[in-house]
Short mmCIF file of C-alpha atoms in Angstrom, two decimals:
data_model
loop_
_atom_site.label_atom_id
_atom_site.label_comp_id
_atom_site.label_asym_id
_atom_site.label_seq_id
_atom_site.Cartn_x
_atom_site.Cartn_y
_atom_site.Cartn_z
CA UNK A 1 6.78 -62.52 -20.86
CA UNK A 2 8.51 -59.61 -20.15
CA UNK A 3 8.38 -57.78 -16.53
CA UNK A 4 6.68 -54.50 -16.19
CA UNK A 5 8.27 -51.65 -14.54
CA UNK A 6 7.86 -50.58 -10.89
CA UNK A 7 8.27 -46.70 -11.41
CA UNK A 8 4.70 -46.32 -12.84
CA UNK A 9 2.98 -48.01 -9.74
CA UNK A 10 4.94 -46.29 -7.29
CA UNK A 11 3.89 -43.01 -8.82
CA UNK A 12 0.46 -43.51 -8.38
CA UNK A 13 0.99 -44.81 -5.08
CA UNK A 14 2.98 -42.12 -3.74
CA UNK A 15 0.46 -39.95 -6.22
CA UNK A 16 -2.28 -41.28 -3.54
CA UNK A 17 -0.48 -40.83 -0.50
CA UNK A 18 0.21 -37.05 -1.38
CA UNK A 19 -3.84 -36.51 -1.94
CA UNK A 20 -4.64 -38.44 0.87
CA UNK A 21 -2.38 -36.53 3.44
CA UNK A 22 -3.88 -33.28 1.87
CA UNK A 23 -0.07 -32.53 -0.19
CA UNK A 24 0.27 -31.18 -3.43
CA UNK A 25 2.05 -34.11 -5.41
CA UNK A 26 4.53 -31.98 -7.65
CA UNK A 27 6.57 -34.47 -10.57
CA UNK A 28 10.16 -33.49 -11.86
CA UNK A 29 10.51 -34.34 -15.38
CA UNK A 30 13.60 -35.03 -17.65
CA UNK A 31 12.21 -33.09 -21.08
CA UNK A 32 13.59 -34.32 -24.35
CA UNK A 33 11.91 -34.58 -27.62
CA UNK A 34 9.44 -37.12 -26.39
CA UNK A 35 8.15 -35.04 -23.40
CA UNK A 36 5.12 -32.32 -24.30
CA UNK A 37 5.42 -29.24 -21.95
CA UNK A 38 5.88 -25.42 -22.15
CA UNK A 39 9.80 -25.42 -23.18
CA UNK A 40 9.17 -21.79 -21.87
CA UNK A 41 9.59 -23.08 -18.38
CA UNK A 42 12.03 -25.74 -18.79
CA UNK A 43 15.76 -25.02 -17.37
CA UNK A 44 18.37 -27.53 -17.58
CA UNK A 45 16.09 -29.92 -19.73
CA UNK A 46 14.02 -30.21 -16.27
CA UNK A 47 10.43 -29.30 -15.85
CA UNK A 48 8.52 -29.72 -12.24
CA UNK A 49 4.90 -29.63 -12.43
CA UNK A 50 1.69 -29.58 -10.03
CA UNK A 51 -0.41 -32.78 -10.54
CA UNK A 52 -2.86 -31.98 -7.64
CA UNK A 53 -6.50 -32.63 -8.71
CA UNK A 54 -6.54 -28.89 -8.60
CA UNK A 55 -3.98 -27.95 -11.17
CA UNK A 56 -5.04 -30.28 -13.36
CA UNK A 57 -7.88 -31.61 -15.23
CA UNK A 58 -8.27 -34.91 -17.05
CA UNK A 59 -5.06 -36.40 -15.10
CA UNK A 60 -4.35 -39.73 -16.65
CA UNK A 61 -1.76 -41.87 -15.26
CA UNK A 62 -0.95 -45.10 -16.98
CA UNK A 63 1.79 -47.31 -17.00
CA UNK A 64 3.35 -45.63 -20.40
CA UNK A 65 2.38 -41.89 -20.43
CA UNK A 66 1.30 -39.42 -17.57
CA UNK A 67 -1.12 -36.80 -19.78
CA UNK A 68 -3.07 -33.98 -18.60
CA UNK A 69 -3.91 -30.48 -18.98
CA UNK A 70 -2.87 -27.49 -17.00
CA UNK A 71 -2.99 -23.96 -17.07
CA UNK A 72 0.53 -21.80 -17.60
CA UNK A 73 0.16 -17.90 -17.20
CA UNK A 74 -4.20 -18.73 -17.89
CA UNK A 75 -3.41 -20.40 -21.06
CA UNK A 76 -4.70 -24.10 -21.23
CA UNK A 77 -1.65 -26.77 -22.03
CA UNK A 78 -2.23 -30.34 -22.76
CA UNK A 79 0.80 -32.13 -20.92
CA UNK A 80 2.42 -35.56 -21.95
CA UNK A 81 5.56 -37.05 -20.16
CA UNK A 82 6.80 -40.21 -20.25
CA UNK A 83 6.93 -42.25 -16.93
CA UNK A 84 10.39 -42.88 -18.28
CA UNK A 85 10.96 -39.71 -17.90
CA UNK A 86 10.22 -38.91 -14.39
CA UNK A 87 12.93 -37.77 -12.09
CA UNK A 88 10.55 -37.75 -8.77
CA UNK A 89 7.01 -37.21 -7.18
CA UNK A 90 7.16 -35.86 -3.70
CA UNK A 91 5.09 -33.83 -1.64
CA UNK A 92 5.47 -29.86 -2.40
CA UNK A 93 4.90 -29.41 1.51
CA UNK A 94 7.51 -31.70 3.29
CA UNK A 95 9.52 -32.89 0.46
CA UNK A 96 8.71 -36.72 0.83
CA UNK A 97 8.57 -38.42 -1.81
CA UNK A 98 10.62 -40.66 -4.22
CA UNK A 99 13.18 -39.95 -7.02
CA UNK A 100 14.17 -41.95 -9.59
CA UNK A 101 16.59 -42.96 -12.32
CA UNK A 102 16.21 -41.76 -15.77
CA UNK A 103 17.89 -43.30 -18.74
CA UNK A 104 19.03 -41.52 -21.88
CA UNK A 105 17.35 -41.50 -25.03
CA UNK A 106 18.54 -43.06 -28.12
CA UNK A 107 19.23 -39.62 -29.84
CA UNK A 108 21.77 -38.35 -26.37
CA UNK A 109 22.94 -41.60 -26.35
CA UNK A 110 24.44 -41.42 -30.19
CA UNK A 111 25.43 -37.42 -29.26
CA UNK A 112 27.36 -38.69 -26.14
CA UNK A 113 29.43 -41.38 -28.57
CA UNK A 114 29.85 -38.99 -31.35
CA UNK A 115 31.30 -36.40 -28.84
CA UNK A 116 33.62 -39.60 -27.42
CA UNK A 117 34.73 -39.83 -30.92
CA UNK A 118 35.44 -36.53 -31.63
CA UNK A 119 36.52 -34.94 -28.02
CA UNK A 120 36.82 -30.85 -28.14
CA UNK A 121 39.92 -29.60 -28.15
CA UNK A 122 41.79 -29.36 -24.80
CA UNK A 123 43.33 -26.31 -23.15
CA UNK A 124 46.75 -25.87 -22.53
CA UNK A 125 48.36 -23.86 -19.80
CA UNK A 126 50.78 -20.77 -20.73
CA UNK A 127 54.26 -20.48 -19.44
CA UNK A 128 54.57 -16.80 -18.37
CA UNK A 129 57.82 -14.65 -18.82
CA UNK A 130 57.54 -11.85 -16.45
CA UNK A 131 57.03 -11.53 -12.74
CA UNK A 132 53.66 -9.71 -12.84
CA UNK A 133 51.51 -12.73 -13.83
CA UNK A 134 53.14 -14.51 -10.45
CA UNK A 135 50.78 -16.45 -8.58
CA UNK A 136 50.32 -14.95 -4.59
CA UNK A 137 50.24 -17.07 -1.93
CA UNK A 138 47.15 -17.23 1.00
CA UNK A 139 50.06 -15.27 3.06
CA UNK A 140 50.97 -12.79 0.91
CA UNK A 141 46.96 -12.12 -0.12
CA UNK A 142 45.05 -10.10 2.43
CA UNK A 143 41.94 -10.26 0.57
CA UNK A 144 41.99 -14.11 1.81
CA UNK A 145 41.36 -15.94 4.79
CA UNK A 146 41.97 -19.02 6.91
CA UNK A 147 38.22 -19.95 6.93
CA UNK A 148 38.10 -22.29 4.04
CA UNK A 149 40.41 -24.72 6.06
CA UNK A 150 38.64 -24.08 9.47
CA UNK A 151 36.12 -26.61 9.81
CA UNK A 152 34.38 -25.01 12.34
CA UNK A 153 31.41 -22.73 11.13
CA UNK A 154 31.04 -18.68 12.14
CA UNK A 155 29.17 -18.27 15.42
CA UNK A 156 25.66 -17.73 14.83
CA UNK A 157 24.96 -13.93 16.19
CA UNK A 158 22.22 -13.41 18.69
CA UNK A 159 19.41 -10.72 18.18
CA UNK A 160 18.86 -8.99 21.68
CA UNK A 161 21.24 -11.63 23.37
CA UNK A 162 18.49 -13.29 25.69
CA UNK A 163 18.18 -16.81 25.53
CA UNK A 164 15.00 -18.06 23.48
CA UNK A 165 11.81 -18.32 25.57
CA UNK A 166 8.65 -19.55 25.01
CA UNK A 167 5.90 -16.65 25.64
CA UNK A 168 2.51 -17.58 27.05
CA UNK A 169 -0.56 -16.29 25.06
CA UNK A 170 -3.89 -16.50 26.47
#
């Protein structure tokens, strides 16, 4: 008998926590061709949604397959990820939560080998012949500066220049 993954339970229990803290559970998703979800709002192949009980309706989450439907821009979307899939579920409010690993698919996994195979080609630095293209030193440069080796940060500047204070209301 095979073991059954973790990363399903602890989404529902972290799922819980969020709703019973009174957090909006948000999930980031890996999207490939599995994943169902507006591409229109995907960047980097990375969606994050709202999975409150108020952004959603008919939230289903089961060991294989998270599906529900939300509204994008007042259009109705039916949603379906993959638990595989799931980057994290935290809380929207504090950030708590828990991320996790996602593996490749079969189809990146055969695009990463065939791109081992058959590497782009490489650049190649240019020997120049005159003077002009001469590299400057940090010395010679005005334009830069010292502060990318100081470790110490800028001073913060004060508004006003008191110290903070606490003001009593009644």
């Amino acid at each position: 008998m095979s073991e059954t993954s973790t990363k399903p339970y602890l989404i529902r229990a972290i799922y819980e926590w969020c709703t019973d803290n009174g957090f909006t559970p948000y999930i980031a998703v890996f999207v490939d061709a599995n994943t169902s979800v507006p591409r229109e709002f995907v960047k980097n192949n990375e969606i994050v949604l709202n999975v409150s009980f108020d952004a959603t309706s008919g939230l289903d989450m089961g060991n294989e397959w998270i599906t529900f439907s939300a509204r994008f821009g007042g259009v109705s979307r039916k949603i379906d990820v993959p638990v595989e899939n799931v980057l994290a579920i935290y809380a929207r409010e504090n950030g708590q939560g828990m991320a996790f690993p996602v593996e490749r698919s079969v189809p990146e996994t055969q695009a990463l080998t065939e791109r081992e195979t058959n590497p782009p080609p490489k650049l190649a630095s240019v020997e120049s012949t005159t003077d002009e293209a001469a590299p400057v030193s940090a010395s010679e440069n005005p334009a830069s500066s010292d502060s990318e080796d100081d470790p110490t940060p800028p001073p913060v500047p004060r508004i006003g220049g008191k110290k903070p204070s606490l003001k009593v209301v009644k």
